[in-house]
Coordinates of C-alpha atoms in Angstrom, one line a residue:
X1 CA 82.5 106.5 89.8
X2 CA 83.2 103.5 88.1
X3 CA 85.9 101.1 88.0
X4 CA 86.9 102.4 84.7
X5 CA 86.6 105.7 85.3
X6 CA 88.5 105.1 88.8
X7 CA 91.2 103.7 87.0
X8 CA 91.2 106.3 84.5
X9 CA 91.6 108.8 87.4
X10 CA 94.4 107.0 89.2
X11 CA 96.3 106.4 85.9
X12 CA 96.5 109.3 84.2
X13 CA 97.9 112.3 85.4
X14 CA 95.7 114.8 83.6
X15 CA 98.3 116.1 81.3
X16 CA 98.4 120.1 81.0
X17 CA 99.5 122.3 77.7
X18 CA 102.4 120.3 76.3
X19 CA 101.7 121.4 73.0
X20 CA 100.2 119.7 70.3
X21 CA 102.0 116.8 69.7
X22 CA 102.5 115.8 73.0
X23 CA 98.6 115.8 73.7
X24 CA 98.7 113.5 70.8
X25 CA 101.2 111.2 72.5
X26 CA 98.4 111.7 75.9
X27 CA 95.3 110.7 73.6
X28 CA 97.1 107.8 72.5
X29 CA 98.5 106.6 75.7
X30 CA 94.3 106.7 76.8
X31 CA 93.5 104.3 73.8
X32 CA 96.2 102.0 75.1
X33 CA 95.0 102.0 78.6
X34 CA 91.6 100.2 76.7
X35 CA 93.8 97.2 76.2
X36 CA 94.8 96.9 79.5
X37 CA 93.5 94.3 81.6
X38 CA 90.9 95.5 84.1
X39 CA 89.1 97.7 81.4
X40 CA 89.0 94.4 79.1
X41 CA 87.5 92.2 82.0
X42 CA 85.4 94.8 83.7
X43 CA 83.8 96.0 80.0
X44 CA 83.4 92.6 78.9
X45 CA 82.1 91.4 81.9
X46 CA 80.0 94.3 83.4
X47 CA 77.5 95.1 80.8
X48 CA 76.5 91.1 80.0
X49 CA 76.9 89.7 83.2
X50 CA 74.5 92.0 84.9
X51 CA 71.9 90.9 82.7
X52 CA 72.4 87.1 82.3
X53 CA 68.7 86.5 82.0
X54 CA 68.3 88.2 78.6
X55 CA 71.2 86.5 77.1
X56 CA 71.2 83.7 75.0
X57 CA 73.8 81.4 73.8
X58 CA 74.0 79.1 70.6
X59 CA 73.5 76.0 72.6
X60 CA 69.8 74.8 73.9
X61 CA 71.9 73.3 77.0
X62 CA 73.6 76.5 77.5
X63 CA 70.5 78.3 77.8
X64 CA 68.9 75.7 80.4
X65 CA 72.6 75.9 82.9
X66 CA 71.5 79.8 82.5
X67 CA 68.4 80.2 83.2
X68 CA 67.0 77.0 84.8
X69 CA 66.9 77.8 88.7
X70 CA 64.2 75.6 89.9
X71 CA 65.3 74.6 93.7
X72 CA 62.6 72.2 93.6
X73 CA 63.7 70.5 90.8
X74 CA 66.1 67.3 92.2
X75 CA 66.4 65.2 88.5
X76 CA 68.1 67.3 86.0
X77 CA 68.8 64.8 83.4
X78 CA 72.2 66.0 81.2
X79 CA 72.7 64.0 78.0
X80 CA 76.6 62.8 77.9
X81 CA 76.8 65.2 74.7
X82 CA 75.6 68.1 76.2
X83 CA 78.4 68.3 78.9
X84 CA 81.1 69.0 76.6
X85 CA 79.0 71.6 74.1
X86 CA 80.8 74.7 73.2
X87 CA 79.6 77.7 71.8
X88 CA 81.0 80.0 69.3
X89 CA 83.4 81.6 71.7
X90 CA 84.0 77.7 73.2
X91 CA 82.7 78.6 76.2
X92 CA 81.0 75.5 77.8
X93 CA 77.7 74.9 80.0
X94 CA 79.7 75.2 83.3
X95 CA 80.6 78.3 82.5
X96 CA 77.2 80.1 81.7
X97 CA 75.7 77.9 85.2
X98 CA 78.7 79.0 87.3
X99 CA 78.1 82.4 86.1
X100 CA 74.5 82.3 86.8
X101 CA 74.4 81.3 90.0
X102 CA 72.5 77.7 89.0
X103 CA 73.9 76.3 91.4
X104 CA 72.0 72.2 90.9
X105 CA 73.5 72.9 87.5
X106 CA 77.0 73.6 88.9
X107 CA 76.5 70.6 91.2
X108 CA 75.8 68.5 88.6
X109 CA 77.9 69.3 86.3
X110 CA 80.9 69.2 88.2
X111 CA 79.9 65.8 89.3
X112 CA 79.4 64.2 85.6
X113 CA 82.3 66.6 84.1
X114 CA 84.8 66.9 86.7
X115 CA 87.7 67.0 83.9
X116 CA 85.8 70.1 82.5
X117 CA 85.9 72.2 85.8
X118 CA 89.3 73.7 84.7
X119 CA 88.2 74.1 80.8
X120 CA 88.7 77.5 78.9
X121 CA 86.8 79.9 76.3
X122 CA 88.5 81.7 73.9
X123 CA 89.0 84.7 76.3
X124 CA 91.1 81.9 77.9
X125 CA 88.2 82.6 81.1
X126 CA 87.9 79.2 83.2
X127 CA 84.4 78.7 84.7
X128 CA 85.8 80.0 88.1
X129 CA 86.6 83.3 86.8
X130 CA 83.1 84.0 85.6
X131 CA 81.7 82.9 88.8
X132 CA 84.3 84.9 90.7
X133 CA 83.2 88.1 88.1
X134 CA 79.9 88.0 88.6
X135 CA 79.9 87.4 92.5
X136 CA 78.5 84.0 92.6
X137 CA 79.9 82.7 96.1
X138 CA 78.2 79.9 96.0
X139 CA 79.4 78.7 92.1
X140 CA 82.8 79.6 93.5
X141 CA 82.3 77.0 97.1
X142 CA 81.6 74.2 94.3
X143 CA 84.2 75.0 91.8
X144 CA 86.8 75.1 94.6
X145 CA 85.9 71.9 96.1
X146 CA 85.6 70.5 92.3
X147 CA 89.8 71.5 92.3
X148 CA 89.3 74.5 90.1
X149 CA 92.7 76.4 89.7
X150 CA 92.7 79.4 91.7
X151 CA 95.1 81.4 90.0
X152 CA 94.5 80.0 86.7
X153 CA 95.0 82.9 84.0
X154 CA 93.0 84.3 80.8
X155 CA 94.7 85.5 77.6
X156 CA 95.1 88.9 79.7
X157 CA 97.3 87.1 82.9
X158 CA 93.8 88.1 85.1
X159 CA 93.4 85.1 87.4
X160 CA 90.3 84.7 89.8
X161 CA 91.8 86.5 92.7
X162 CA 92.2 89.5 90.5
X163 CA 89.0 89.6 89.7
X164 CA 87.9 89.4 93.5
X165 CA 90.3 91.7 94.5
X166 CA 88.1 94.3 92.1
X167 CA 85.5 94.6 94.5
X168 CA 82.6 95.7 92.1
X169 CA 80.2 92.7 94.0
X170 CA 78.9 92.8 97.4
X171 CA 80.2 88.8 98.1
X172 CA 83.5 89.7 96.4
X173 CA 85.1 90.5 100.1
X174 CA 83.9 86.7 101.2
X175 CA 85.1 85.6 98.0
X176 CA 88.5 86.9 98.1
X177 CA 89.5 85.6 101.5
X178 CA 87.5 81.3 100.1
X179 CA 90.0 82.4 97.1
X180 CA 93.3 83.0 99.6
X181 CA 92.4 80.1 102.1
X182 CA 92.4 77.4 98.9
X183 CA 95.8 79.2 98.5
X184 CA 97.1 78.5 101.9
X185 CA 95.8 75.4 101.5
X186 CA 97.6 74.1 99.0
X187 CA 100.8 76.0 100.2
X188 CA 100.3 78.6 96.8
X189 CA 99.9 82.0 99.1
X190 CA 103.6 83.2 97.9
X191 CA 102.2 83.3 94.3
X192 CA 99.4 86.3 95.3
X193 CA 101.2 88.7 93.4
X194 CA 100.9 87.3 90.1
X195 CA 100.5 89.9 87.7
X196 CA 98.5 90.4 84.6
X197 CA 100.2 91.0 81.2
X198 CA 99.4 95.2 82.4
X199 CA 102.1 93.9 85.5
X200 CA 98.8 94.4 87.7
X201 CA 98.9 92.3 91.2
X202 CA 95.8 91.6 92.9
X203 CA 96.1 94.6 95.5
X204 CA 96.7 97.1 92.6
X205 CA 93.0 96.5 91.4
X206 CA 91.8 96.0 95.0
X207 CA 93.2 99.5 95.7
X208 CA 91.2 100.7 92.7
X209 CA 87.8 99.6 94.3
X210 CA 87.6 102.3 97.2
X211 CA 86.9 98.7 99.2
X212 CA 89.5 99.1 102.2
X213 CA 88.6 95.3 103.6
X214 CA 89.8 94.1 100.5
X215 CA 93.2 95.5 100.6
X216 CA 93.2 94.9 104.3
X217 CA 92.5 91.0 103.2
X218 CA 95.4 91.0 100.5
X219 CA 97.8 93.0 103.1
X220 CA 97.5 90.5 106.0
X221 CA 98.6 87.7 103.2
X222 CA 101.2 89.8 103.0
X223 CA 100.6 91.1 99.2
X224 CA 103.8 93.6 98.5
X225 CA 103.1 97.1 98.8
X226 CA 105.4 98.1 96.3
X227 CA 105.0 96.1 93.5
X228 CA 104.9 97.8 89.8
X229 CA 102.7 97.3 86.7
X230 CA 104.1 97.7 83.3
X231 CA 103.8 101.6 83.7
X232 CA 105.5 101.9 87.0
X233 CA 102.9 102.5 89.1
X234 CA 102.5 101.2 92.8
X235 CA 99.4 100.4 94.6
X236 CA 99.8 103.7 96.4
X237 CA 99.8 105.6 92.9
X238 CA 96.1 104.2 91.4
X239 CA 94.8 104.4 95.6
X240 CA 96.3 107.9 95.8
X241 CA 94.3 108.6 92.2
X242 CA 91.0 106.6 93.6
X243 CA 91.0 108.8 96.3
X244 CA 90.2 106.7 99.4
X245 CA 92.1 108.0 102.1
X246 CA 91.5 104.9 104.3
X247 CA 93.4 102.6 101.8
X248 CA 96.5 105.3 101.8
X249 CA 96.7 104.9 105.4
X250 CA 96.9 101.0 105.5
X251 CA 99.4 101.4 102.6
X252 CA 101.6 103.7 104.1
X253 CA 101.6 101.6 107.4
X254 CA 102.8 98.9 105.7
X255 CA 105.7 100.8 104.5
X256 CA 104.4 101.8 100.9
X257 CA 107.2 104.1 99.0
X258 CA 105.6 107.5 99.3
X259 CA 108.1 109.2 96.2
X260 CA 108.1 105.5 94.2
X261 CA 107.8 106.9 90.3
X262 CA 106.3 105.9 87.3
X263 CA 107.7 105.6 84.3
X264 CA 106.5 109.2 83.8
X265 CA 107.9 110.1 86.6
X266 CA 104.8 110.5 88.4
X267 CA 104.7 110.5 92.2
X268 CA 101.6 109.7 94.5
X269 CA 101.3 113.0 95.1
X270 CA 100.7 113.8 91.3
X271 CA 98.1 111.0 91.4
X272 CA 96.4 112.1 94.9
X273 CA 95.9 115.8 93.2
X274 CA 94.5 114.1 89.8
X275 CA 92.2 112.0 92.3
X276 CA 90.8 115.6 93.6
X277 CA 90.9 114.4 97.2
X278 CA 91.9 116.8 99.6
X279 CA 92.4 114.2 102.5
X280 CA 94.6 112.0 100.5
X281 CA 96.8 114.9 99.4
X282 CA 97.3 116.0 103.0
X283 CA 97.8 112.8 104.3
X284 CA 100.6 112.9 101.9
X285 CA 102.0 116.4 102.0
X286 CA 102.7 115.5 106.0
X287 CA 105.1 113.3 105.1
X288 CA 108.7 113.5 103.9
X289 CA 107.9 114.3 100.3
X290 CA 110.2 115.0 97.5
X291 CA 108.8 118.2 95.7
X292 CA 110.2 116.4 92.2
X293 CA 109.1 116.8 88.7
X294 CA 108.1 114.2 86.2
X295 CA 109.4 113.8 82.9
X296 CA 107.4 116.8 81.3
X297 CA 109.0 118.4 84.0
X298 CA 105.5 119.0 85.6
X299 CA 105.4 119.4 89.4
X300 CA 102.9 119.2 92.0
X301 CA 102.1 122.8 91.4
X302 CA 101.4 122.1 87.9
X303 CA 98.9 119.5 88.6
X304 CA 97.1 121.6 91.2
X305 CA 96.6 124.5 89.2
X306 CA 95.8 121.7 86.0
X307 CA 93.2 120.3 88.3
X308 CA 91.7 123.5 88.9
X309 CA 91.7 123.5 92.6
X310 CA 92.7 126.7 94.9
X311 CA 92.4 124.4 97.9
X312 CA 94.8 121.9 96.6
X313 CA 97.2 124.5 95.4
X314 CA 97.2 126.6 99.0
X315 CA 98.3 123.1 100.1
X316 CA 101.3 122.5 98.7
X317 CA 102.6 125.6 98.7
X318 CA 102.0 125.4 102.5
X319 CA 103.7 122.1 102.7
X320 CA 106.6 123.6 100.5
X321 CA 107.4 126.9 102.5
X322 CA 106.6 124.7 106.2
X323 CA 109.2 121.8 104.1
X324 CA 111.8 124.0 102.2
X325 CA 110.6 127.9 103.1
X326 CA 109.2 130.9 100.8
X327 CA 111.7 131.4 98.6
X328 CA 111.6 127.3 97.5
X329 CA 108.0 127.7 97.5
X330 CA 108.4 130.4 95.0
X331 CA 110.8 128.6 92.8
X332 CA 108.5 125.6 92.2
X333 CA 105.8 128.4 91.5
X334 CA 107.4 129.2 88.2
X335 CA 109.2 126.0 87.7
X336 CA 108.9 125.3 84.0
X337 CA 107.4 122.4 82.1
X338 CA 109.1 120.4 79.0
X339 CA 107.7 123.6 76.5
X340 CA 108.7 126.3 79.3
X341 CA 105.1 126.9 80.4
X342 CA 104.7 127.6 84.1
X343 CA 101.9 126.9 86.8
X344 CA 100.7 130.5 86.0
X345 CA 100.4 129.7 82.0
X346 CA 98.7 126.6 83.0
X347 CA 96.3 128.9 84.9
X348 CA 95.6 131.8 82.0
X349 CA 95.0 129.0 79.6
X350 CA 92.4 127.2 81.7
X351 CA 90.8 130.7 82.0
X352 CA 90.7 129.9 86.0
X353 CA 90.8 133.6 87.9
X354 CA 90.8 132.3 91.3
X355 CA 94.1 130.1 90.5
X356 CA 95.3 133.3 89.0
X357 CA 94.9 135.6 91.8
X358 CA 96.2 132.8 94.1
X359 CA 99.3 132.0 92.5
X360 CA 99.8 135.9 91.6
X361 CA 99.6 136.1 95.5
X362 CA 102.2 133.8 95.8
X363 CA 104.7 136.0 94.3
X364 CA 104.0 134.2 91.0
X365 CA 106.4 135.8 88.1
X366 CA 103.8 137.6 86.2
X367 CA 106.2 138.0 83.3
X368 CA 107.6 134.2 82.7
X369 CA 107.7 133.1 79.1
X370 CA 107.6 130.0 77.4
X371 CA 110.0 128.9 74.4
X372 CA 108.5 130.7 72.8
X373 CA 108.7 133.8 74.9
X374 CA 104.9 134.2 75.7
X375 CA 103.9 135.5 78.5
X376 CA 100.4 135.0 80.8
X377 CA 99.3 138.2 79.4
X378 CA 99.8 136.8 75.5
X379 CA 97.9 133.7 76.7
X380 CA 95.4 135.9 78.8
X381 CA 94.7 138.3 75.4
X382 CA 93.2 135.9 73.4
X383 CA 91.4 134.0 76.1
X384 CA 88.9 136.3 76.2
X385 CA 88.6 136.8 80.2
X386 CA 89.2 140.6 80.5
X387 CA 89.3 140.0 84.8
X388 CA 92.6 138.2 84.1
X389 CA 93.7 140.8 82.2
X390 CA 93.0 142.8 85.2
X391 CA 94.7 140.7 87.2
X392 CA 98.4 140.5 85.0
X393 CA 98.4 144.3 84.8
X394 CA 97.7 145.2 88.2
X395 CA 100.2 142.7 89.3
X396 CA 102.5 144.9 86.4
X397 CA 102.3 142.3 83.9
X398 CA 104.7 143.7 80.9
X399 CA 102.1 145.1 78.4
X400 CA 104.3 145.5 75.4
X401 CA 106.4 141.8 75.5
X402 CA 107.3 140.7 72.3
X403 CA 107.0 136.8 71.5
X404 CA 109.1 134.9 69.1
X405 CA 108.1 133.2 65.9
X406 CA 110.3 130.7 63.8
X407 CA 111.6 131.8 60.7
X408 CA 113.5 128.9 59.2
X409 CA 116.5 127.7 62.2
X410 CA 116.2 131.5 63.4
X411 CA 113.6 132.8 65.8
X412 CA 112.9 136.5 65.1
X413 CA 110.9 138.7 67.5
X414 CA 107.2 138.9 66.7
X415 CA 104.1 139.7 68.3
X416 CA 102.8 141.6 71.7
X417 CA 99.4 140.7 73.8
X418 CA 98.1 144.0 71.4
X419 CA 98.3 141.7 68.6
X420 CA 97.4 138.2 69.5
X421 CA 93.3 140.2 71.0
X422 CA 93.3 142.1 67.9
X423 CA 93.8 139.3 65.7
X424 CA 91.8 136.7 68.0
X425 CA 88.8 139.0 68.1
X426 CA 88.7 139.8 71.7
X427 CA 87.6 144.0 71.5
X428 CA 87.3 144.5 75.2
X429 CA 90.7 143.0 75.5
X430 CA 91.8 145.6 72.8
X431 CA 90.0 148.3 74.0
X432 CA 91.4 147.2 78.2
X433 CA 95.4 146.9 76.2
X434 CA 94.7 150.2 74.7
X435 CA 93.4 151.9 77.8
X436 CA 96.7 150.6 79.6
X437 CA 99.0 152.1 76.9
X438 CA 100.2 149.5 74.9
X439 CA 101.7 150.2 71.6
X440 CA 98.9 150.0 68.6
X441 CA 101.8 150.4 66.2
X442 CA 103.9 147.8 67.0
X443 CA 104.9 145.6 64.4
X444 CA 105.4 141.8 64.2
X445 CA 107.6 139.9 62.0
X446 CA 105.1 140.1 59.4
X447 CA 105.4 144.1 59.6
X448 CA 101.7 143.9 60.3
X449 CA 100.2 146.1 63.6
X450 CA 97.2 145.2 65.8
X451 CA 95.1 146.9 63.7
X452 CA 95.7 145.2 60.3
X453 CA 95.7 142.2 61.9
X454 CA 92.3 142.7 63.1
X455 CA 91.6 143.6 59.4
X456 CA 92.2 140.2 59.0
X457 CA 89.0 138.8 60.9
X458 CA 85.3 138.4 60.0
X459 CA 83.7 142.3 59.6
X460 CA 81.7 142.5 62.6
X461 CA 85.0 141.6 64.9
X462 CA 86.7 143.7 62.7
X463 CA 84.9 146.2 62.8
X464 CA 84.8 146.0 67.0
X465 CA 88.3 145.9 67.5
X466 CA 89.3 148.4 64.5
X467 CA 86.8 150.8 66.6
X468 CA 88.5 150.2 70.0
X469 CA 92.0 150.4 68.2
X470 CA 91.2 153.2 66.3
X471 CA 91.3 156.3 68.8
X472 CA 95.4 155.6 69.4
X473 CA 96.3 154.2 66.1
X474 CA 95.6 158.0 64.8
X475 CA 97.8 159.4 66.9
X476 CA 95.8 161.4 69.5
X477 CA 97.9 162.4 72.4
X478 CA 98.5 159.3 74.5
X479 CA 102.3 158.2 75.0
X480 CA 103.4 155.3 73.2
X481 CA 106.0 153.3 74.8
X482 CA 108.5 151.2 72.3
X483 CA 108.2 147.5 72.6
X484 CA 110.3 146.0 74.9
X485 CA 112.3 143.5 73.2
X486 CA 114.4 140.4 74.8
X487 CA 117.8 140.3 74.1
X488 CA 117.7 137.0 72.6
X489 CA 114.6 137.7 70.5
X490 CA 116.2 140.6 69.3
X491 CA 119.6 138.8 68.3
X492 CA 117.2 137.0 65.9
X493 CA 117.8 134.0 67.8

């Protein structure tokens, strides 16, 4: 996995059904991750300076401090114009050698052009950071010695010892600790968490490289564990969502908060299960954890069964019945989220029958509803997987629930699991509903049954379902139970 898709991982906490709007609101908080710092420089970066040889500049002398790596050649003659060429983006021949690895051209530039060594593109990249970027050590040695800044910053806040502390380059470990000694050096090692304009320190993008000698390094210069970016997290929360359980563990030594929060209320717990890595999650569940919710009101249960995983959800429930016993471990099971939706909706709609079965085996209420008032089974009917229908009913889901619908400021009682597979097409649904006595004459707010609805759908579906319905809906003798109705839906709202 990349370091995009690493960060992607760690930062985002995999949001589950919040509704439509709110997914909105998840889609654009993605698209704003783009602008944040490490995606910039690692984009920008990774797909040109991996193939410095085929790129080209504007500048004939640009070209030569790129490609020109003749060891043999001892008289490189550079014209006094040709030191302070620019190209379009102003960056200058010292950058393109340093990036290069050309290193007679680094030496002899920074021997004719000393005052340049600290010069800046657009990007507001000094030569050091493109040396640093690409891994050169050796461009780095000369820069350093030439009194290049170490913690100079680009138009993003990234400074050199950011981009070392990434870790994509096999010299980037070497690099990081030349980068911290010039530090100590010149008595600067209390400025190592400088941050970028994302509020990034050097350990949070260290922690994002699954490269545990580079935290290590950052750690013994006594880099603070519990530092925040401008969306709250720690370095705990993106390591937790990388998934490298060795980093945790340093962290945690070092007395890393294990409930710090973002700004979404996200713990490093919700990270560790959106990471998908088992270790890091019970690492973390063997601590004192607080069993909170984020702001959506999501908790660890909700992420679990989000991500998927019947592992990962056996686990905290274990952690929460050995932390809090059953009956706590039960309440976080149907624990409901900002639109009322519980773990067991979040497993229905992912059409996921092993999370079913396992949270139904929980003692998972089968019948919760949403603010709506819809139920698994609701959910489950137009889903389309008749072995979680299975499931709800044998585990006595309610087969005749009514939903709610809005009607103006009122909400009026609507529709039962009958009527959302009739109208979504699903006939072995129908025909499974049917079978299991629920009411083919039960009418929503639009006074419409099952079967009309069904009417309503393209003529082959139609047809299916009408056939499955049909049997019931002309009154052979089978029972038909009245709809049960919630209080409050009944009230009209």
């Amino acid at each position: 996995m990349g370091v995009e898709a690493s960060a992607e991982a760690g930062r985002r906490g995999g949001r589950a059904t919040r509704g439509k709007e709110e997914e909105e609101e998840a889609v654009d908080n993605v698209e704003q991750l783009a602008h944040d710092a490490l995606f910039q420089a690692r984009l920008r970066f990774a797909d040109t300076m991996n193939e410095l040889g085929l790129l080209k500049t504007d500048l004939k002398f640009s070209e030569r401090c790129l490609l020109e790596k003749d060891p043999t050649d001892s008289t490189i003659v550079v014209e006094p114009g040709q030191l302070v060429e620019r190209d379009a983006k102003n960056t200058r021949p010292l950058h393109w050698a340093a990036a290069s690895g050309n290193h007679q051209m680094v030496q002899v530039l920074v021997q004719t052009s000393s005052h340049l060594v600290n010069s800046s593109n657009d990007n507001g990249d000094s030569p050091l950071h493109w040396a640093v970027v690409n891994g050169e050590i050796s461009s780095v040695g000369m820069l350093l010695e030439a009194k290049a800044e170490t913690l100079a910053i680009n138009r993003n806040g990234v400074t050199p010892l950011h981009f070392a502390a990434e870790g994509s380059k096999k010299d980037h470990f070497k690099i990081l600790k030349l980068l911290l000694q010039n530090l100590t050096d010149n008595h600067m090692v209390d400025q190592i968490d400088m941050k970028t304009k994302a509020g990034d320190t050097p350990l949070h993008w260290a922690c994002l490289s699954k490269r545990p000698p580079l935290v290590g390094c950052l750690l013994n210069y006594r880099a603070s564990v519990n530092a925040t970016n401008s969306l709250g997290e720690t370095p705990l929360h993106l390591a937790c969502g990388a998934g490298n359980s060795e980093i945790v563990e340093m962290l945690l030594k070092k007395k890393a908060d294990i409930n710090a929060t973002t700004k979404e209320g996200d713990h490093p717990v919700h990270f560790a299960i959106t990471g998908g890595s088992k270790e890091v999650l019970s690492t973390l569940l063997l601590m004192e954890i607080e069993f909170a919710k984020n702001q959506f009101k999501e908790t660890f249960f909700h992420f679990a069964v989000q991500k998927g995983d019947v592992g990962m959800v056996q686990m905290v429930a274990e952690a929460v019945r050995r932390s809090k016993g059953a009956e706590a471990c039960k309440g976080l099971l149907d624990t409901k989220n900002k639109n009322d939706d519980t773990c067991l909706h979040y497993a229905v709609t992912n059409g996921d029958v092993q999370v079913v079965s396992k949270l139904l085996s929980l003692r998972a209420n089968v019948n919760c509803e949403n603010a709506l008032k819809d139920t698994p089974l609701h959910i489950a009917a137009t889903v389309g997987d008749v072995s979680i229908v299975h499931l709800l009913l044998r585990y006595r889901a309610n087969i005749n629930a009514v939903n709610l619908k809005k009607v103006g400021e009122d909400e009026v009682p609507n529709e039962t699991p009958l009527h959302w597979a009739a109208c979504s097409g699903q006939a072995s649904i129908v025909r499974l509903l049917i079978e299991s006595r629920a009411n083919p004459l039960a009418k929503n707010a639009s006074k419409k049954t099952p079967i009309q609805l069904a009417c309503d759908i393209p003529t082959i579906q139609a047809w299916h379902v009408t056939a499955a319905a049909a049997p019931l809906s002309q009154g052979q003798d089978v029972p038909l139970p009245s709809p049960h109705v919630n209080k409050r839906a009944g009230s009209g709202g």
